[in-house]
Amino acid sequence: MSGSVDVHITHIKPGEVTAVMNEVAALLTSHRLSALRAGQVLDLA
């Protein structure tokens, strides 16, 4: 995918968030990667 987009990581097992996000942070990408938080609302407009 060209450009830079927001990528939201979902369904991470409890207790694994730090490990998963450390692995995600090590990826070479121009995209903005983040874990969704419980109750987070995304504005798709």
PDB file of C-alpha atoms in Angstrom, residues 21-39:
ATOM      1  CA  MET A  21       3.218  -3.836  20.027  1.00  0.00           C
ATOM      2  CA  ASN A  22       7.012  -4.167  20.436  1.00  0.00           C
ATOM      3  CA  GLU A  23       7.031  -6.549  17.459  1.00  0.00           C
ATOM      4  CA  VAL A  24       4.765  -4.233  15.462  1.00  0.00           C
ATOM      5  CA  ALA A  25       7.016  -1.250  16.277  1.00  0.00           C
ATOM      6  CA  ALA A  26       9.993  -3.143  14.825  1.00  0.00           C
ATOM      7  CA  LEU A  27       8.324  -3.353  11.389  1.00  0.00           C
ATOM      8  CA  LEU A  28       9.690  -1.078   8.684  1.00  0.00           C
ATOM      9  CA  THR A  29       6.625   0.741   7.421  1.00  0.00           C
ATOM     10  CA  SER A  30       5.418   4.259   6.719  1.00  0.00           C
ATOM     11  CA  HIS A  31       2.008   3.372   8.139  1.00  0.00           C
ATOM     12  CA  ARG A  32       0.867   4.542  11.578  1.00  0.00           C
ATOM     13  CA  LEU A  33       0.372   1.405  13.693  1.00  0.00           C
ATOM     14  CA  SER A  34      -1.506   1.390  17.005  1.00  0.00           C
ATOM     15  CA  ALA A  35      -3.502  -0.940  19.210  1.00  0.00           C
ATOM     16  CA  LEU A  36      -7.216  -0.267  19.559  1.00  0.00           C
ATOM     17  CA  ARG A  37      -8.232   0.457  23.147  1.00  0.00           C
ATOM     18  CA  ALA A  38     -11.410  -0.770  24.832  1.00  0.00           C
ATOM     19  CA  GLY A  39     -14.156   1.758  24.164  1.00  0.00           C
TER      20      GLY A  39
END
